[in-house]
Amino acid sequence: MVKYLVFCVFVAAGYIVYTNFPVNHGPGITAKEGPEIKRLTWQEPFSFKGATLTPKKTIEAEVRIIKRKRYFFDSFSRYSPVDAVVGWNQLSDERNLDYIFFTLDDRNHDVDLTRPPVEVSTIYQESDLWHFIPSSASVEEQLKQLRDGHVVKLEGLLVDIEHDEGFGYQTATEVSGRYNDSGFAIWVEKFHIR
């Protein structure tokens, strides 16, 4: 019995270490293009887990996961179990990311800019905070497997969320060159990790 318990502890510890160990791609840009956000012909709001999601725009992107975090207990975790700070172009290159330190907590992100290897405006133009809302169980499983450093390709919708109990979230709809404190709420329809 004790051997079985020790084995289970080692397996669980190994899994935790593995999922928190970043993926290394080496030097070079791993996601060249920024997100493609397009206008949406009107689409009817739809229900999801008791909330109303209102589509605003479509999004297609291939980005690098700079920092990711899973949430379990806040009011938004029911809809979005995973957040990530993502980057593209120069912010997908490990040579730059080694000197830029992002933090992610309480659905907000911050960046330490003490010695940035690129212009500050480039850091804000080529990175953002994304709140992933899985459209299916298979997408949710993939989101839970995300690690820092993964490059992901996705398609989906930018959505506003409204719940009768007073919870609401309004998504950003454009990439800007300024710090984005709200981020994008993305209804993820297609998702691929490479």
CSV table of C-alpha atoms in Angstrom, one decimal:
chain,number,residue,atom,x,y,z
A,1,MET,CA,0.0,0.0,0.0
A,2,VAL,CA,2.8,2.4,0.9
A,3,LYS,CA,4.6,1.6,-2.3
A,4,TYR,CA,1.5,2.3,-4.3
A,5,LEU,CA,1.0,5.7,-2.5
A,6,VAL,CA,4.6,6.7,-3.1
A,7,PHE,CA,4.3,5.8,-6.8
A,8,CYS,CA,1.2,7.9,-7.1
A,9,VAL,CA,2.9,10.9,-5.5
A,10,PHE,CA,5.9,10.6,-7.9
A,11,VAL,CA,3.6,10.4,-10.9
A,12,ALA,CA,1.6,13.4,-9.8
A,13,ALA,CA,4.8,15.4,-9.0
A,14,GLY,CA,6.2,14.4,-12.4
A,15,TYR,CA,3.1,15.6,-14.2
A,16,ILE,CA,3.1,18.9,-12.3
A,17,VAL,CA,6.8,19.5,-13.1
A,18,TYR,CA,6.2,18.6,-16.8
A,19,THR,CA,3.2,20.9,-17.3
A,20,ASN,CA,5.1,23.8,-15.7
A,21,PHE,CA,8.3,23.3,-17.6
A,22,PRO,CA,8.5,25.7,-20.6
A,23,VAL,CA,8.8,24.5,-24.2
A,24,ASN,CA,12.1,25.6,-25.8
A,25,HIS,CA,12.2,26.5,-29.5
A,26,GLY,CA,15.6,28.1,-29.6
A,27,PRO,CA,16.4,31.5,-31.1
A,28,GLY,CA,14.3,32.9,-33.9
A,29,ILE,CA,10.8,34.1,-34.5
A,30,THR,CA,8.2,31.2,-34.0
A,31,ALA,CA,5.0,33.1,-34.8
A,32,LYS,CA,5.5,35.7,-37.6
A,33,GLU,CA,2.2,37.3,-38.2
A,34,GLY,CA,-0.1,39.1,-35.7
A,35,PRO,CA,-3.6,38.1,-35.1
A,36,GLU,CA,-6.1,38.6,-37.9
A,37,ILE,CA,-9.2,40.3,-36.5
A,38,LYS,CA,-12.0,40.8,-38.9
A,39,ARG,CA,-15.4,42.5,-38.8
A,40,LEU,CA,-18.3,40.1,-38.2
A,41,THR,CA,-21.5,40.2,-40.0
A,42,TRP,CA,-24.1,40.3,-37.3
A,43,GLN,CA,-24.3,37.0,-35.4
A,44,GLU,CA,-27.0,36.3,-32.8
A,45,PRO,CA,-25.8,36.1,-29.1
A,46,PHE,CA,-25.8,32.6,-27.7
A,47,SER,CA,-26.0,31.0,-24.3
A,48,PHE,CA,-23.0,29.3,-22.6
A,49,LYS,CA,-23.1,27.9,-19.1
A,50,GLY,CA,-25.9,30.3,-18.0
A,51,ALA,CA,-24.3,33.4,-19.6
A,52,THR,CA,-25.0,35.3,-22.8
A,53,LEU,CA,-22.1,35.6,-25.2
A,54,THR,CA,-22.3,38.3,-27.8
A,55,PRO,CA,-19.9,37.9,-30.8
A,56,LYS,CA,-18.0,41.1,-31.8
A,57,LYS,CA,-15.4,40.1,-34.3
A,58,THR,CA,-13.7,37.0,-35.7
A,59,ILE,CA,-10.1,36.1,-34.9
A,60,GLU,CA,-7.5,33.9,-36.5
A,61,ALA,CA,-4.0,33.7,-35.1
A,62,GLU,CA,-0.8,31.8,-34.7
A,63,VAL,CA,0.9,33.0,-31.5
A,64,ARG,CA,3.4,31.9,-28.9
A,65,ILE,CA,2.3,31.4,-25.4
A,66,ILE,CA,4.6,33.6,-23.3
A,67,LYS,CA,2.9,33.0,-19.9
A,68,ARG,CA,-0.2,30.9,-19.1
A,69,LYS,CA,-2.2,30.4,-16.0
A,70,ARG,CA,-5.1,28.1,-15.1
A,71,TYR,CA,-7.9,29.4,-12.9
A,72,PHE,CA,-10.2,27.3,-10.7
A,73,PHE,CA,-12.2,29.5,-8.3
A,74,ASP,CA,-12.8,33.0,-9.6
A,75,SER,CA,-16.2,33.9,-11.2
A,76,PHE,CA,-14.7,33.9,-14.7
A,77,SER,CA,-13.1,30.4,-14.4
A,78,ARG,CA,-16.5,28.8,-15.2
A,79,TYR,CA,-16.2,30.2,-18.7
A,80,SER,CA,-12.4,30.7,-19.2
A,81,PRO,CA,-10.3,28.2,-17.3
A,82,VAL,CA,-7.0,29.4,-18.9
A,83,ASP,CA,-5.5,32.8,-19.6
A,84,ALA,CA,-2.3,33.5,-21.5
A,85,VAL,CA,0.0,36.3,-22.4
A,86,VAL,CA,0.7,35.7,-26.1
A,87,GLY,CA,3.3,37.1,-28.4
A,88,TRP,CA,4.1,37.2,-32.1
A,89,ASN,CA,6.8,38.5,-34.4
A,90,GLN,CA,9.7,39.8,-32.2
A,91,LEU,CA,7.8,38.8,-29.0
A,92,SER,CA,7.9,35.1,-30.2
A,93,ASP,CA,11.7,35.1,-30.3
A,94,GLU,CA,13.4,33.6,-27.2
A,95,ARG,CA,16.3,35.9,-27.7
A,96,ASN,CA,14.0,38.8,-26.7
A,97,LEU,CA,11.8,36.9,-24.2
A,98,ASP,CA,14.9,36.0,-22.2
A,99,TYR,CA,15.0,39.7,-21.2
A,100,ILE,CA,11.3,40.5,-20.9
A,101,PHE,CA,9.5,39.2,-17.8
A,102,PHE,CA,5.8,38.9,-17.8
A,103,THR,CA,3.6,38.1,-14.8
A,104,LEU,CA,0.0,36.9,-15.0
A,105,ASP,CA,-2.3,36.9,-12.0
A,106,ASP,CA,-5.9,37.7,-11.1
A,107,ARG,CA,-6.8,37.9,-14.8
A,108,ASN,CA,-4.3,40.8,-15.4
A,109,HIS,CA,-0.8,40.8,-16.7
A,110,ASP,CA,2.2,43.0,-16.2
A,111,VAL,CA,5.7,43.3,-17.8
A,112,ASP,CA,9.1,44.1,-16.3
A,113,LEU,CA,10.7,46.6,-18.7
A,114,THR,CA,14.0,47.2,-16.9
A,115,ARG,CA,16.2,46.1,-19.8
A,116,PRO,CA,14.0,45.6,-22.9
A,117,PRO,CA,15.8,44.3,-26.0
A,118,VAL,CA,13.2,45.9,-28.2
A,119,GLU,CA,11.2,49.2,-28.1
A,120,VAL,CA,8.6,49.4,-25.4
A,121,SER,CA,6.0,50.2,-28.1
A,122,THR,CA,6.9,46.9,-29.9
A,123,ILE,CA,6.3,44.9,-26.7
A,124,TYR,CA,2.8,46.3,-26.4
A,125,GLN,CA,2.1,46.0,-30.2
A,126,GLU,CA,3.2,42.4,-30.4
A,127,SER,CA,1.8,40.9,-27.2
A,128,ASP,CA,-1.5,40.7,-25.4
A,129,LEU,CA,-3.6,39.0,-22.8
A,130,TRP,CA,-6.1,36.4,-24.0
A,131,HIS,CA,-8.9,34.7,-22.0
A,132,PHE,CA,-9.7,31.4,-23.7
A,133,ILE,CA,-13.3,30.2,-23.7
A,134,PRO,CA,-13.4,26.6,-25.0
A,135,SER,CA,-16.3,25.9,-27.4
A,136,SER,CA,-16.0,22.1,-26.8
A,137,ALA,CA,-14.6,19.5,-24.4
A,138,SER,CA,-11.8,18.7,-26.8
A,139,VAL,CA,-10.7,22.3,-27.1
A,140,GLU,CA,-10.9,22.6,-23.3
A,141,GLU,CA,-8.6,19.5,-22.9
A,142,GLN,CA,-6.1,21.1,-25.3
A,143,LEU,CA,-6.2,24.4,-23.4
A,144,LYS,CA,-5.4,22.6,-20.2
A,145,GLN,CA,-2.3,21.1,-21.7
A,146,LEU,CA,-0.8,24.4,-22.7
A,147,ARG,CA,2.7,25.2,-21.5
A,148,ASP,CA,4.7,28.4,-21.7
A,149,GLY,CA,6.5,28.4,-25.0
A,150,HIS,CA,3.9,26.5,-27.0
A,151,VAL,CA,3.0,27.9,-30.4
A,152,VAL,CA,-0.7,27.7,-31.0
A,153,LYS,CA,-3.0,28.2,-34.0
A,154,LEU,CA,-6.6,29.1,-33.3
A,155,GLU,CA,-9.8,30.4,-34.9
A,156,GLY,CA,-12.7,31.8,-33.0
A,157,LEU,CA,-14.8,34.8,-32.0
A,158,LEU,CA,-14.1,37.8,-29.7
A,159,VAL,CA,-17.1,37.9,-27.4
A,160,ASP,CA,-18.7,40.0,-24.6
A,161,ILE,CA,-20.0,38.0,-21.7
A,162,GLU,CA,-23.1,38.8,-19.6
A,163,HIS,CA,-24.6,36.8,-16.8
A,164,ASP,CA,-27.9,37.5,-14.9
A,165,GLU,CA,-26.1,37.5,-11.5
A,166,GLY,CA,-24.2,40.6,-12.4
A,167,PHE,CA,-21.0,39.1,-13.9
A,168,GLY,CA,-20.0,40.6,-17.1
A,169,TYR,CA,-16.9,41.0,-19.3
A,170,GLN,CA,-16.3,43.3,-22.3
A,171,THR,CA,-13.6,42.1,-24.7
A,172,ALA,CA,-11.1,44.2,-26.5
A,173,THR,CA,-11.6,44.1,-30.2
A,174,GLU,CA,-8.4,45.5,-31.7
A,175,VAL,CA,-4.7,45.1,-31.1
A,176,SER,CA,-3.2,48.4,-30.1
A,177,GLY,CA,0.3,49.8,-29.2
A,178,ARG,CA,-0.7,50.5,-25.6
A,179,TYR,CA,-1.0,48.3,-22.5
A,180,ASN,CA,-4.3,46.4,-22.7
A,181,ASP,CA,-5.6,45.8,-19.2
A,182,SER,CA,-8.8,44.0,-20.2
A,183,GLY,CA,-7.5,41.6,-22.9
A,184,PHE,CA,-9.4,39.5,-25.4
A,185,ALA,CA,-12.2,37.1,-24.5
A,186,ILE,CA,-11.9,34.4,-27.2
A,187,TRP,CA,-14.6,31.8,-28.0
A,188,VAL,CA,-12.1,29.2,-29.3
A,189,GLU,CA,-13.6,27.1,-32.1
A,190,LYS,CA,-10.4,25.6,-33.6
A,191,PHE,CA,-7.2,25.1,-31.6
A,192,HIS,CA,-4.0,23.4,-32.5
A,193,ILE,CA,-0.7,23.2,-30.5
A,194,ARG,CA,2.6,22.8,-32.2
